[in-house]
Coordinates of C-alpha atoms and ligand atoms in Angstrom, one line a residue:
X586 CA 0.0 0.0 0.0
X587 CA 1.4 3.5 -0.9
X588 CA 2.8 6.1 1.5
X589 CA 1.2 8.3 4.0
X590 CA 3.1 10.9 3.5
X591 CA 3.1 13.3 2.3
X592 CA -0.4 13.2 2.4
X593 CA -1.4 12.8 6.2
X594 CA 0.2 15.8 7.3
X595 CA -1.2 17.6 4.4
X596 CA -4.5 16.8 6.1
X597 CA -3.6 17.5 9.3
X598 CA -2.8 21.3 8.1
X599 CA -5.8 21.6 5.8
X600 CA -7.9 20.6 8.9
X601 CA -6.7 24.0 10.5
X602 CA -8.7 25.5 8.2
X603 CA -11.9 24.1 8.6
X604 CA -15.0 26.1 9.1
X605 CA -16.7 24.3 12.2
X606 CA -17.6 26.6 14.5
X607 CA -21.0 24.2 15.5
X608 CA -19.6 21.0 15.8
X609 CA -15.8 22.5 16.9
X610 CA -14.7 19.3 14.8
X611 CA -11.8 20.3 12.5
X612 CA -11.3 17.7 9.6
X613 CA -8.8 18.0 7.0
X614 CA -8.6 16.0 3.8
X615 CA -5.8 16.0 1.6
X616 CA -5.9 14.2 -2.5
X617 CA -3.2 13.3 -4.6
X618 CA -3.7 13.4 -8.5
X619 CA -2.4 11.5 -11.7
X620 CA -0.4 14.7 -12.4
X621 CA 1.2 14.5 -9.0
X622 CA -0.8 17.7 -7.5
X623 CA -2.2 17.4 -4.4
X624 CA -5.4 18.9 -3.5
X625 CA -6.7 20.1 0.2
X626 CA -9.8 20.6 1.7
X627 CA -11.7 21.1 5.0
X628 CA -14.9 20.5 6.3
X629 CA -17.0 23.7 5.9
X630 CA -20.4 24.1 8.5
X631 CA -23.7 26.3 7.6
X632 CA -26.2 27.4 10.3
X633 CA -28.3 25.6 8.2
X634 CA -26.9 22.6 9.4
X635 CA -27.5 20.5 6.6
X636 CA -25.9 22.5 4.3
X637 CA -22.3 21.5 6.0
X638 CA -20.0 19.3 4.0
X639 CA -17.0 16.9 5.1
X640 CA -13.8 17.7 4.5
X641 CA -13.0 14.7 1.9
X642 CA -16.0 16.1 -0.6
X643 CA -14.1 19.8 -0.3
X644 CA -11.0 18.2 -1.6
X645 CA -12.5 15.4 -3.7
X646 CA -14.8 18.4 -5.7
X647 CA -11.9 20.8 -5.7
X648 CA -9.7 18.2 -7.7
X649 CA -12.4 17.2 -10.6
X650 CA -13.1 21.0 -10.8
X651 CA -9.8 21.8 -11.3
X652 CA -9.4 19.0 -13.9
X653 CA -7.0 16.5 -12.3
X654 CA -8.2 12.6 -11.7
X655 CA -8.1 12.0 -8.0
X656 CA -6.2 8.6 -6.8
X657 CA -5.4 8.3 -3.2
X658 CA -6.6 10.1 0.0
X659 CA -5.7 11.2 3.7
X660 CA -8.3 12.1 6.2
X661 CA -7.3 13.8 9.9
X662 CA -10.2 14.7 12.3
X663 CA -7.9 17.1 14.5
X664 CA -10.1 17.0 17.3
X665 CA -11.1 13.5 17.7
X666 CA -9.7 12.3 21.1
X667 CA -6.3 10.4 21.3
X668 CA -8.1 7.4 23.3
X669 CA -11.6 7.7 21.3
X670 CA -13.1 5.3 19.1
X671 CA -11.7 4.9 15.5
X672 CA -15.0 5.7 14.6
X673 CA -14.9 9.2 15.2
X674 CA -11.5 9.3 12.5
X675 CA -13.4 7.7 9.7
X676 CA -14.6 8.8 6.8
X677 CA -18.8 8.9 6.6
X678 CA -20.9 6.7 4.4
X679 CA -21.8 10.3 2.3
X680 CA -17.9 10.6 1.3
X681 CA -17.2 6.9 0.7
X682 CA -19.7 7.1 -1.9
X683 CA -18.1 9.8 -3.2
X684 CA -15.2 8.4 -3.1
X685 CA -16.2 5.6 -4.9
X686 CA -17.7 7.9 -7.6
X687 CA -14.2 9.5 -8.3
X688 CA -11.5 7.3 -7.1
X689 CA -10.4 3.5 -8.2
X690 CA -11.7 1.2 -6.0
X691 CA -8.2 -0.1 -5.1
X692 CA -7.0 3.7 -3.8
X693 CA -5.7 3.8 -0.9
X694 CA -7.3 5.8 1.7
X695 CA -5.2 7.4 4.9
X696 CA -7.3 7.5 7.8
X697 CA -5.3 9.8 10.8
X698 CA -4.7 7.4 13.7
X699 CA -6.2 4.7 12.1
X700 CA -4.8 2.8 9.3
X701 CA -4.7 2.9 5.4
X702 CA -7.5 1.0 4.1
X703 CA -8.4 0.5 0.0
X704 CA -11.5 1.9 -0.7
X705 CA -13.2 -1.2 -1.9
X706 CA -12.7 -2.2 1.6
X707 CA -14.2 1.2 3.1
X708 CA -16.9 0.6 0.7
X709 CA -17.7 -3.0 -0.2
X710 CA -20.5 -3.7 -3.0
X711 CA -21.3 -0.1 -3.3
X712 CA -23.8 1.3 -5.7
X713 CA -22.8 2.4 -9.6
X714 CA -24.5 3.0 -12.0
X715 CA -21.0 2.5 -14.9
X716 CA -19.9 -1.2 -15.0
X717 CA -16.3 0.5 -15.2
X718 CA -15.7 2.0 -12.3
X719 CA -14.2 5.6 -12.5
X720 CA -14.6 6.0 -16.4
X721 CA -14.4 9.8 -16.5
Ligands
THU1625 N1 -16.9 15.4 8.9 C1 -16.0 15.4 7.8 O1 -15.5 16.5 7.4 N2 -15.7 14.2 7.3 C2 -16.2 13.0 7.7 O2 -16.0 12.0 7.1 C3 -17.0 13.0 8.9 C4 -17.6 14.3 9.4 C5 -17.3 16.7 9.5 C6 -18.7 17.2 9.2 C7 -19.0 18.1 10.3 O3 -18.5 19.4 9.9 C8 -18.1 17.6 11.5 O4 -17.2 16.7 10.9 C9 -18.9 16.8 12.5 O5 -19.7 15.9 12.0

């Protein structure tokens, strides 16, 4: 399985960023591209709660908008607990679909504190709607 780095601590810093001022729970993703670029985001909260989106989606979008092809991920929730549950480090069923729309199944994902898990793992006998996964 590829490297964390240096995609985890990518994450770790985008998660500074993050607009959470409801939850107060900073996450930070970070995506590395065919072309090599890496893309950041952060998770970005609404008073309208439902309006909020994680930060894997922010960096996921970001990198298809900017026209690069998306193949491996890190994910750091900054505030989640050093003795918590691994739960609260890993990435929600919302961005696994995503990530299953935009990445190869086999990409590797970096979850902070975790593990590196393929995404076929994360997300086994997900929905799709193309026979060829990640045809773009
Ligand atoms: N969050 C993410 O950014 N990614 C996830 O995979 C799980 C949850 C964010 C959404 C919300 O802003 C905060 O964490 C608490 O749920």
């Amino acid at each position: 399985m590829s490297s964390a780095e240096p995609l985890l601590p990518m994450a770790r810093r985008a998660a500074l960023k993050a607009h959470a001022p409801y939850s107060r729970f900073r996450v930070g993703a970070a995506v590395r591209c065919s072309n090599g670029e890496i893309v950041e985001g952060c998770n970005v909260e609404n008073a309208s709660y439902g309006l909020s989106i994680c930060a894997e989606r922010v960096a996921l979008f970001n990198a298809v908008a900017r026209g690069l092809r998306p193949e491996e991920l890190a994910l750091s929730c900054l505030d989640a607990p050093a003795d918590g549950p691994a739960g609260l480090r890993m990435p929600c069923g919302a961005c696994r679909q995503v990530m299953q729309e935009l990445l190869p199944a086999q990409a590797t994902i970096h979850i902070d504190g975790v593990g590196s898990r393929r995404l076929a793992e994360l997300l086994p006998d997900a929905f799709s709607l193309v026979e060829e996964d990640n045809c773009q």
